[in-house]
XYZ file of C-alpha atoms in Angstrom:
683
model
C -29.637 37.770 5.990
C -25.922 37.433 6.595
C -24.074 35.382 4.041
C -20.695 34.659 5.548
C -19.705 32.119 2.911
C -20.361 34.299 -0.073
C -16.881 35.793 -0.387
C -15.012 32.666 -1.501
C -17.816 31.879 -3.931
C -17.586 35.327 -5.513
C -13.892 35.980 -5.941
C -13.403 34.921 -9.520
C -9.664 34.327 -9.595
C -9.428 31.791 -6.789
C -9.718 28.098 -7.255
C -10.484 25.109 -5.167
C -8.376 22.386 -6.609
C -5.476 24.007 -5.041
C -8.007 26.180 -3.347
C -10.915 24.946 -1.240
C -12.407 28.430 -1.200
C -14.035 27.840 -4.601
C -13.439 31.385 -5.755
C -13.679 33.029 -9.069
C -13.795 35.978 -10.943
C -13.477 38.182 -10.572
C -12.036 40.461 -11.092
C -14.418 42.268 -12.450
C -16.635 39.381 -13.687
C -15.106 36.872 -16.182
C -11.542 37.767 -15.369
C -10.468 34.174 -14.811
C -6.738 33.884 -15.361
C -6.197 31.611 -18.321
C -3.603 31.117 -20.994
C -5.153 32.502 -24.174
C -5.755 30.411 -27.233
C -4.495 32.258 -30.315
C -7.002 32.458 -33.137
C -6.131 35.588 -35.013
C -3.789 34.270 -37.719
C -4.250 31.451 -40.246
C -3.903 27.943 -38.822
C -1.802 25.122 -40.212
C -3.076 21.561 -40.104
C -1.194 18.582 -38.721
C -2.197 14.974 -38.455
C 0.312 13.074 -36.351
C 3.974 12.478 -35.723
C 6.126 11.812 -38.735
C 6.972 8.375 -37.416
C 4.047 6.223 -36.405
C 4.214 4.556 -33.022
C 1.816 2.523 -30.956
C 0.229 4.690 -28.282
C -0.987 3.134 -25.053
C -4.178 5.113 -24.507
C -5.180 3.178 -21.381
C -2.890 5.139 -19.077
C -4.199 8.429 -20.434
C -7.833 7.422 -20.045
C -7.244 6.221 -16.497
C -5.364 9.372 -15.510
C -8.099 11.553 -17.014
C -10.803 9.605 -15.185
C -8.987 10.080 -11.862
C -8.758 13.837 -12.437
C -12.458 14.066 -13.241
C -13.282 12.171 -10.072
C -11.070 14.545 -8.118
C -13.088 17.425 -9.578
C -16.315 15.823 -8.374
C -17.452 15.180 -11.957
C -19.189 12.017 -13.122
C -20.103 10.859 -16.639
C -23.781 11.739 -16.219
C -22.996 15.399 -15.560
C -23.525 17.904 -18.366
C -20.128 19.214 -19.454
C -18.829 21.733 -21.997
C -15.333 22.079 -23.464
C -13.546 25.079 -24.904
C -12.220 23.852 -28.273
C -9.866 25.731 -30.605
C -8.855 22.808 -32.830
C -5.266 22.729 -31.588
C -3.583 19.572 -30.257
C -4.435 20.419 -26.648
C -8.187 20.867 -27.093
C -8.420 17.971 -29.556
C -6.739 15.738 -26.971
C -9.302 16.969 -24.450
C -12.079 15.967 -26.862
C -10.594 12.471 -27.261
C -10.345 11.874 -23.510
C -13.713 13.439 -22.645
C -15.573 11.464 -25.317
C -14.071 8.183 -24.093
C -14.792 9.056 -20.434
C -18.405 9.895 -21.222
C -19.189 6.916 -23.450
C -17.611 4.401 -21.084
C -19.385 5.790 -18.049
C -22.945 5.912 -19.364
C -25.205 2.989 -20.214
C -27.209 5.159 -22.619
C -24.596 7.497 -23.986
C -26.186 8.949 -27.146
C -28.891 11.551 -27.522
C -31.629 11.542 -30.161
C -29.284 13.107 -32.741
C -26.566 10.503 -32.204
C -24.229 12.764 -30.232
C -22.654 11.857 -26.897
C -25.198 12.818 -24.274
C -24.290 15.800 -22.080
C -21.062 16.762 -23.876
C -20.772 20.037 -25.784
C -17.796 21.577 -27.609
C -17.861 25.383 -27.708
C -15.895 26.879 -30.600
C -15.254 30.613 -30.490
C -14.847 32.512 -33.749
C -13.289 35.776 -32.624
C -14.215 37.371 -35.974
C -10.846 39.091 -36.200
C -10.001 37.690 -39.661
C -11.968 36.943 -42.790
C -10.977 33.264 -42.630
C -11.982 32.689 -39.013
C -15.570 31.661 -39.783
C -14.429 29.016 -42.252
C -11.821 27.702 -39.822
C -14.400 27.422 -37.040
C -16.609 25.368 -39.350
C -13.688 23.039 -40.159
C -12.969 22.463 -36.470
C -16.676 21.881 -35.821
C -16.823 19.281 -38.570
C -13.845 17.391 -37.144
C -15.163 17.416 -33.606
C -18.654 16.372 -34.740
C -17.229 13.238 -36.344
C -16.122 12.230 -32.839
C -19.764 12.227 -31.785
C -19.492 15.519 -29.914
C -22.147 18.162 -30.390
C -20.661 21.557 -31.304
C -21.782 25.134 -30.971
C -19.959 27.909 -32.805
C -20.113 31.410 -31.347
C -19.232 34.380 -33.535
C -17.910 37.380 -31.603
C -19.090 40.906 -32.262
C -16.782 43.792 -31.408
C -19.145 46.714 -30.866
C -16.252 49.068 -30.044
C -14.126 47.925 -32.962
C -11.205 45.535 -33.181
C -9.035 45.516 -30.023
C -5.652 47.176 -30.300
C -2.674 44.895 -30.857
C -1.251 45.349 -27.363
C -4.546 44.321 -25.763
C -5.796 41.866 -28.368
C -5.026 38.655 -26.491
C -6.552 39.939 -23.259
C -9.670 41.254 -25.013
C -10.074 37.979 -26.937
C -9.755 35.984 -23.721
C -12.377 38.084 -21.943
C -14.743 37.822 -24.891
C -14.138 34.075 -25.091
C -15.047 33.442 -21.476
C -18.116 35.630 -21.676
C -19.397 33.431 -24.493
C -18.302 30.215 -22.784
C -20.343 31.161 -19.769
C -23.369 32.305 -21.721
C -23.518 29.047 -23.677
C -23.130 27.002 -20.485
C -25.984 28.858 -18.804
C -28.244 28.483 -21.838
C -27.567 24.746 -21.979
C -27.869 24.121 -18.230
C -24.212 23.064 -18.053
C -22.372 23.232 -14.732
C -18.760 22.560 -15.729
C -16.486 23.913 -18.450
C -13.277 22.030 -19.313
C -10.202 23.696 -20.776
C -7.049 22.012 -22.097
C -4.309 23.764 -20.123
C -1.456 21.374 -19.363
C 1.817 20.970 -17.499
C 3.921 22.916 -20.004
C 1.522 25.843 -19.701
C 2.135 25.826 -15.960
C 5.899 25.974 -16.488
C 5.532 28.944 -18.857
C 3.280 30.721 -16.396
C 5.744 30.116 -13.546
C 8.588 31.813 -15.437
C 6.309 34.627 -16.592
C 5.065 35.363 -13.076
C 8.549 34.976 -11.642
C 9.689 37.739 -13.989
C 6.766 39.910 -12.805
C 7.681 39.299 -9.125
C 4.436 37.486 -8.315
C 3.924 36.123 -4.834
C 4.429 32.482 -3.918
C 0.695 32.000 -4.358
C 0.905 33.410 -7.868
C 3.832 31.146 -8.695
C 1.553 28.194 -7.950
C 0.050 28.868 -11.369
C -3.352 27.862 -12.654
C -5.571 25.973 -10.297
C -7.231 22.702 -11.133
C -10.713 24.128 -10.563
C -11.939 27.713 -10.501
C -15.353 29.352 -10.526
C -16.537 32.067 -12.829
C -19.620 34.192 -12.400
C -21.685 36.204 -14.817
C -22.115 39.926 -14.253
C -25.823 39.360 -14.717
C -26.452 36.274 -12.619
C -29.587 37.123 -10.680
C -30.840 35.046 -7.827
C -32.224 35.748 -4.398
C -30.701 32.439 -3.335
C -27.276 32.767 -1.706
C -26.336 29.411 -3.234
C -25.248 30.781 -6.593
C -22.251 28.735 -7.693
C -21.637 30.129 -11.172
C -19.828 27.822 -13.597
C -17.018 25.457 -12.605
C -13.896 25.884 -14.726
C -11.977 22.603 -14.645
C -8.481 21.990 -16.055
C -8.149 18.184 -16.040
C -4.945 18.040 -18.137
C -2.562 19.883 -15.803
C -0.743 16.606 -15.088
C -0.208 15.987 -18.821
C 2.683 17.351 -20.874
C 2.570 18.900 -24.339
C 4.092 15.714 -25.711
C 1.182 13.811 -24.171
C -1.235 16.041 -26.110
C 0.282 14.975 -29.412
C 0.327 11.311 -28.401
C -3.321 11.392 -27.332
C -4.314 12.939 -30.674
C -2.304 10.292 -32.488
C -3.774 7.484 -30.392
C -7.252 8.859 -30.995
C -6.523 9.227 -34.712
C -7.389 12.896 -34.671
C -5.946 15.765 -36.671
C -5.318 19.189 -35.224
C -4.286 22.691 -36.229
C -1.102 24.539 -35.325
C -1.236 28.279 -34.813
C 1.742 30.045 -36.470
C 1.488 32.927 -33.974
C 2.872 30.497 -31.402
C 6.225 31.087 -33.095
C 6.114 34.878 -32.728
C 8.530 36.274 -30.142
C 6.279 39.342 -29.805
C 4.343 37.427 -27.157
C 5.941 36.719 -23.786
C 4.565 33.194 -23.515
C 6.044 32.264 -26.885
C 9.492 33.547 -25.902
C 9.357 31.636 -22.640
C 8.059 28.506 -24.372
C 10.975 28.550 -26.832
C 13.513 29.179 -24.074
C 12.108 26.329 -21.976
C 12.324 24.056 -24.991
C 16.014 24.944 -25.426
C 16.925 23.926 -21.878
C 14.433 21.083 -21.627
C 15.598 17.804 -20.174
C 14.047 15.230 -17.894
C 15.950 16.619 -14.903
C 15.132 20.238 -15.645
C 11.430 19.576 -16.240
C 10.955 17.403 -13.169
C 12.790 19.844 -10.876
C 10.802 22.811 -12.172
C 7.551 20.909 -11.640
C 8.684 20.051 -8.103
C 9.027 23.755 -7.274
C 5.630 24.527 -8.811
C 4.131 21.675 -6.797
C 5.639 23.081 -3.585
C 4.094 26.474 -4.376
C 0.742 24.760 -4.949
C 1.019 23.023 -1.586
C 1.605 26.414 -0.008
C -1.466 27.821 -1.722
C -3.561 24.837 -0.707
C -2.608 25.352 2.935
C -3.164 29.137 2.806
C -6.546 28.827 1.114
C -7.695 26.276 3.654
C -6.737 28.639 6.482
C -8.565 31.519 4.763
C -11.653 29.408 4.206
C -11.828 28.475 7.883
C -11.280 32.078 8.981
C -13.998 33.378 6.690
C -16.517 30.862 7.909
C -15.835 31.894 11.491
C -15.031 35.589 11.409
C -16.687 37.228 8.375
C -20.279 38.310 7.805
C -21.359 39.709 4.439
C -24.598 41.675 4.436
C -27.154 42.083 1.678
C -26.304 45.779 1.628
C -22.875 45.069 0.141
C -20.504 45.446 3.091
C -18.648 42.979 5.309
C -17.897 42.852 9.026
C -14.781 41.100 10.322
C -14.827 39.915 13.933
C -11.239 40.611 14.992
C -11.571 38.764 18.286
C -12.495 35.547 16.487
C -9.951 36.190 13.749
C -7.155 36.706 16.301
C -4.744 38.215 13.722
C -1.683 37.826 15.921
C -1.958 34.045 15.569
C -2.282 34.027 11.763
C 0.750 33.795 9.443
C 1.431 36.911 7.353
C 0.841 35.138 4.051
C -2.520 33.793 5.251
C -3.681 37.098 6.728
C -2.670 38.996 3.585
C -4.634 36.597 1.397
C -7.596 36.716 3.784
C -7.957 40.489 3.692
C -7.221 40.599 -0.056
C -10.100 38.212 -0.747
C -12.517 40.332 1.240
C -11.415 43.591 -0.354
C -11.522 42.141 -3.872
C -15.057 40.939 -3.292
C -16.327 44.156 -1.731
C -14.632 46.422 -4.287
C -15.426 44.047 -7.177
C -11.913 44.627 -8.520
C -9.763 41.789 -9.767
C -6.517 43.628 -9.184
C -3.932 41.905 -7.006
C -3.038 43.711 -3.793
C 0.717 43.962 -3.485
C 3.623 45.950 -2.105
C 3.030 48.860 0.229
C -0.765 48.466 0.092
C -0.520 44.859 1.239
C 1.818 45.825 4.090
C -0.457 48.705 5.111
C -3.461 46.377 5.308
C -1.464 43.775 7.215
C -0.400 46.344 9.807
C -3.988 47.580 10.127
C -5.358 44.088 10.727
C -2.735 43.375 13.366
C -3.650 46.491 15.366
C -6.194 45.402 17.947
C -8.532 46.924 18.808
C -8.777 48.949 15.602
C -9.185 52.677 16.212
C -8.614 54.325 12.849
C -10.014 54.174 9.337
C -8.200 53.237 6.145
C -8.908 53.533 2.430
C -7.152 50.936 0.276
C -7.759 48.789 -2.796
C -11.107 50.410 -3.517
C -12.442 49.847 -0.005
C -13.018 51.851 3.145
C -12.157 50.042 6.391
C -13.083 51.353 9.818
C -14.156 50.122 13.262
C -17.688 48.735 13.126
C -20.203 50.919 15.024
C -20.692 49.953 18.683
C -17.937 47.312 18.492
C -15.276 49.287 20.409
C -12.758 48.284 17.780
C -13.304 44.540 18.113
C -14.888 44.406 14.658
C -13.840 45.991 11.377
C -16.303 47.179 8.759
C -15.283 46.852 5.089
C -17.315 48.663 2.447
C -16.784 50.000 -1.037
C -15.083 53.383 -1.140
C -16.994 55.568 -3.584
C -14.195 58.146 -3.506
C -11.645 55.813 -5.078
C -10.543 56.570 -8.652
C -12.044 53.581 -10.417
C -13.331 52.933 -13.929
C -17.080 53.156 -14.257
C -18.814 50.068 -12.901
C -22.320 50.605 -14.190
C -23.509 48.295 -16.964
C -26.848 48.067 -18.724
C -28.660 45.193 -20.390
C -32.041 44.644 -21.952
C -34.736 43.129 -19.794
C -35.077 40.245 -22.288
C -31.336 39.551 -22.162
C -31.492 39.769 -18.379
C -34.259 37.144 -18.341
C -32.107 34.869 -20.491
C -29.258 35.159 -17.981
C -31.473 34.008 -15.139
C -31.329 30.389 -16.317
C -29.387 28.638 -13.613
C -26.957 25.838 -14.098
C -27.922 22.302 -13.269
C -28.857 21.561 -9.677
C -26.060 18.995 -9.375
C -23.383 21.691 -9.155
C -23.728 21.893 -5.375
C -23.055 18.166 -5.093
C -20.103 18.446 -7.498
C -18.541 21.089 -5.279
C -19.197 19.062 -2.134
C -17.624 15.941 -3.663
C -14.554 17.846 -4.827
C -14.145 19.494 -1.445
C -14.243 16.128 0.272
C -11.392 14.915 -1.946
C -9.212 17.977 -1.483
C -9.800 18.386 2.222
C -7.848 15.151 2.629
C -4.951 16.651 0.672
C -4.479 19.821 2.744
C -0.948 19.701 4.197
C 0.106 20.578 7.722
C 2.119 23.745 8.234
C 5.224 21.621 8.794
C 4.869 20.187 5.280
C 4.655 23.595 3.598
C 8.006 24.955 2.441
C 7.295 28.512 1.296
C 5.055 30.044 3.986
C 7.657 32.660 4.922
C 9.248 32.979 1.486
C 9.041 35.917 -0.925
C 8.943 35.401 -4.678
C 12.548 36.568 -4.925
C 13.750 33.864 -2.540
C 11.651 30.914 -3.745
C 14.359 29.614 -6.071
C 17.098 30.096 -3.489
C 15.157 28.162 -0.866
C 14.288 25.461 -3.395
C 17.980 25.068 -4.117
C 18.767 24.821 -0.380
C 16.065 22.166 -0.026
C 17.674 20.344 -2.988
C 14.537 20.629 -5.115
C 16.687 22.339 -7.722
C 20.118 21.385 -8.930
C 22.653 24.134 -9.533
C 22.254 23.916 -13.319
C 18.446 24.076 -13.192
C 18.621 26.997 -10.774
C 20.932 28.936 -13.105
C 18.790 28.195 -16.161
C 15.593 29.412 -14.482
C 17.337 32.551 -13.221
C 18.589 33.203 -16.751
C 15.058 32.812 -18.143
C 13.776 35.218 -15.517
C 16.398 37.868 -16.268
C 15.760 37.680 -20.015
C 12.008 38.102 -19.603
C 12.433 40.947 -17.098
C 14.565 42.701 -19.704
C 11.823 42.315 -22.344
C 9.157 43.412 -19.904
C 10.980 46.582 -18.871
C 11.646 47.566 -22.467
C 7.913 47.486 -23.203
C 6.733 49.078 -19.988
C 7.134 52.675 -21.163
C 3.772 54.466 -21.071
C 2.895 57.105 -23.645
C 1.183 60.361 -22.575
C -1.962 59.283 -24.418
C -2.276 56.032 -22.503
C -1.661 57.824 -19.221
C -4.494 60.264 -19.806
C -6.743 57.489 -21.030
C -6.462 55.657 -17.725
C -7.469 58.676 -15.642
C -10.991 58.381 -14.289
C -13.028 60.416 -11.880
C -14.235 59.206 -8.517
C -17.141 56.777 -8.824
C -19.083 58.907 -6.362
C -19.403 61.427 -9.203
C -21.036 59.021 -11.638
C -24.694 59.409 -12.507
C -26.055 57.320 -15.349
C -29.498 57.495 -17.017
C -31.597 54.357 -16.608
C -34.013 54.000 -19.500
C -37.290 52.152 -19.264
C -36.882 48.491 -20.231
C -33.222 48.452 -19.189
C -31.662 46.839 -16.141
C -28.605 48.373 -14.508
C -25.887 46.165 -13.070
C -24.597 48.603 -10.469
C -21.101 47.961 -9.089
C -21.612 44.283 -10.039
C -23.751 43.946 -6.897
C -27.190 45.362 -7.504
C -29.654 45.013 -10.354
C -31.793 48.118 -10.644
C -34.830 48.640 -12.872
C -38.041 50.628 -12.823
C -41.448 50.591 -14.446
C -44.311 53.025 -14.817
C -47.515 52.503 -12.881
C -50.497 54.824 -12.800
C -51.807 53.427 -9.533
C -50.616 53.792 -5.966
C -51.917 50.759 -4.033
C -53.345 51.414 -0.615
C -50.640 49.244 0.980
C -48.026 51.755 -0.165
C -49.622 54.646 1.711
C -50.938 53.030 4.861
C -49.465 51.319 7.881
C -46.893 52.272 10.432
C -43.241 52.822 9.724
C -42.274 49.451 11.132
C -44.383 47.672 8.505
C -41.979 46.481 5.837
C -44.481 44.684 3.618
C -46.081 47.504 1.716
C -45.808 46.179 -1.842
C -48.912 44.009 -1.752
C -52.129 44.663 -3.637
C -54.918 46.988 -2.583
C -58.123 48.345 -4.013
C -57.744 52.001 -3.075
C -55.520 53.636 -5.692
C -54.511 57.160 -6.566
C -54.519 58.580 -10.093
C -53.105 61.928 -9.080
C -51.887 64.512 -11.569
C -49.225 65.512 -9.060
C -47.589 62.085 -9.044
C -44.165 61.929 -10.383
C -43.370 61.356 -14.008
C -44.631 60.997 -17.534
C -43.773 58.306 -20.038
C -40.715 60.250 -21.190
C -39.167 60.192 -17.735
C -35.565 58.926 -17.537
C -34.289 58.635 -13.943
C -30.597 58.405 -13.141
C -28.824 55.889 -10.950
C -25.956 56.896 -8.678
C -24.496 56.294 -5.231
C -26.328 57.545 -2.168
C -24.952 60.789 -0.741
C -25.486 62.976 2.314
C -28.008 65.203 0.543
C -30.290 62.185 0.088
C -30.374 61.672 3.843
C -31.292 65.330 4.373
C -33.960 65.099 1.694
C -35.583 62.155 3.487
C -35.628 64.206 6.683
C -37.406 67.020 4.820
C -39.991 64.621 3.444
C -40.701 63.495 6.972
C -42.060 66.979 7.617
C -44.796 66.564 4.990
C -48.213 67.300 6.603
C -50.518 64.359 7.219
C -53.975 64.254 5.670
C -55.497 65.000 9.065
C -53.424 68.147 9.469
C -53.732 69.271 5.878
C -55.610 72.557 5.323
C -56.416 71.650 1.708
C -60.048 71.616 0.661
C -61.723 68.236 0.432
C -61.855 67.713 -3.312
C -60.961 64.787 -5.508
C -57.786 66.508 -6.608
C -56.689 67.490 -3.125
C -57.518 64.031 -1.776
C -55.127 62.598 -4.333
C -52.480 65.153 -3.431
C -52.958 64.355 0.246
C -52.536 60.678 -0.531
C -49.209 61.421 -2.210
C -48.092 63.494 0.761
C -48.870 60.623 3.105
C -47.021 58.207 0.850
C -43.936 60.447 0.745
C -43.921 60.896 4.497
C -44.434 57.209 5.328
C -41.853 56.137 2.741
C -39.276 58.556 4.127
C -39.971 57.360 7.656
C -39.468 53.745 6.626
C -36.295 54.597 4.714
C -34.709 56.430 7.634
C -35.600 53.605 9.992
C -33.833 51.041 7.820
C -30.905 53.279 6.866
C -30.121 53.979 10.516
C -29.306 50.284 10.899
C -26.719 50.544 8.097
C -23.349 52.099 8.999
C -22.920 55.539 7.460
C -19.854 54.476 5.475
C -21.741 51.560 3.931
C -24.782 53.671 3.059
C -22.719 55.573 0.522
C -22.340 52.415 -1.545
C -26.080 51.934 -2.061
C -27.605 52.754 -5.447
C -30.415 55.315 -5.630
C -32.660 56.603 -8.408
C -32.860 60.380 -8.796
C -34.621 62.773 -11.141
C -32.967 65.239 -13.504
C -32.627 67.694 -10.619
C -30.780 65.142 -8.485
C -33.677 64.651 -6.069
C -34.184 61.208 -4.600
C -36.850 59.012 -6.204
C -36.122 55.569 -4.850
C -33.714 53.457 -2.824
C -34.129 50.148 -4.684
C -32.222 47.950 -2.253
C -34.787 48.914 0.402
C -37.629 48.268 -2.066
C -38.588 51.849 -1.336
C -40.325 54.369 -3.608
C -40.869 58.027 -2.825
C -43.360 60.458 -4.392
C -42.049 63.680 -5.895
C -44.262 66.374 -7.294
C -44.412 67.072 -11.006
C -47.129 67.941 -13.536
C -47.245 64.350 -14.800
C -49.357 61.548 -13.372
C -47.006 58.526 -13.314
C -44.674 57.398 -10.623
C -41.506 55.326 -10.707
C -41.394 51.924 -9.110
C -38.184 50.091 -8.307
C -38.248 46.502 -9.465
C -37.031 43.567 -7.429
C -33.435 44.559 -6.770
C -31.130 41.968 -5.284
C -27.528 41.950 -4.168
C -25.626 39.892 -6.708
């Protein structure tokens, strides 16, 4: 079944607050762009400002409530929070607890905690003191009536290297956030990112020459998806990642903690100039003034308006012009898309979203690659093929160039994308989030659809990242002094970035990987393979071949049902020590199926009529019928897309099964067992 809406729900780095496409992740899964919390050095405690002042909490509670409504969230929804114990996350606890308790008539569970509110505390286990510190934070949050769950990280490959520690800690953190949410049937995760974080991110991305869409910063709502989410239902919404404090400043965080009479911890690593965000934060503090801050936020807001408009255009185009198949490839109807009528920035984002989903890579598509793809999409009808960003693009068969096929390119040099998990762990990951998530998304969409600007109201549609500040100055968003200060911040950070960008020979060789078409991984019994983050592949041993698997015509697709006539043939495939391998389909598999088609039927067999030969004849019939069915289905799949399908092979590389077709073949061996592909679904 075609699932044309699946792309925006699967791209893990897009968001729908400023992004109605409700995307995610993903990069590879769990690659949501967030500002990392720093846990790896001792924390210092603080209680409040040195001078006490009366804090009007009403305005903060009202503003928080409005943001939650905008996200489609209501007090009865089950919600989790990422809590580090710092002023930001403690302020989030104060506001969330008040919002929950004032919105529910029965707001306490049987243990006395606020119903449906969970604080997740991550102990990264990178220091001896981290476990104790996590317990201290848990104790403080629990006194607020918030249930806590502490997660202790395990680094199976050892402690991350210093240069990658923050990124590795962030990835680990979000993996655990998501796992806890799934286990507790929680649909939404709140984080405490705020306005000052957005300003830091703007300067950081400006120094890295990000696009206008990147300069828009963190989105109000994103979606993240687990690598192991398994559902045959297309309506898999993952977890909503909501940032309700983006309209609050850092000063507000301290005031909210003071007004809520809560203590917090300060991380001394926030003072280290080794980290880019810290350097930018200190520089912003030096030039901070009401005028500077408000003008900078005005530019960020204009970038967000641009992103909101672009994402709305992309969402509409995807709904109309894109079909995603269960076999892992997409078809773009170029006539409906009408690329000549779409702005460059919108078309670039549109094709980037599709390619990121199909390739399952969370890498941004920039520079010459982006221009190459843009030129390809504007050539109508399309006549040539193109390999870019991990995908192969070509005219769809029989379309005469009016449709473009996009599939994963197995010849691209990519890191290995085969992961394994235990069947028990896999079962645990199948718990879905609460059923209200679909309504939450619908409610949030209805709010934001009213906020989508017209093209005439969007300032940066035709603006590169290098010219954003210049245009903002011409539009009088920025004063001359603010413009010069931001440019100075950018130049300083570019200087730091270039000085650290030198790559050692070791790191260069470490990044070299072979083509993914060359990968072949063993799949042990009891394990489930997450293949290219799309397919779940497993197998089990069965001594019996049901009659439904060996009878019927080739057009009969339901051959997995029960039957009484079974074969216990010594020539059936494998013994208990069999370990098949999983890899991409290749041309030799197609030829092997054609050879199997030549297997003699039982009627034409010259074998003597004995019990043993009857069993062998049964296997021959099964192999022939299975191959016939496989070829019939595979002919409907474009040749380029077939190469992205996973197959199971034996130690000689011969085809055993094509799991996505629910197809099992018999191969002759002295043992009496055969391999069965389990229910294998496109993720």
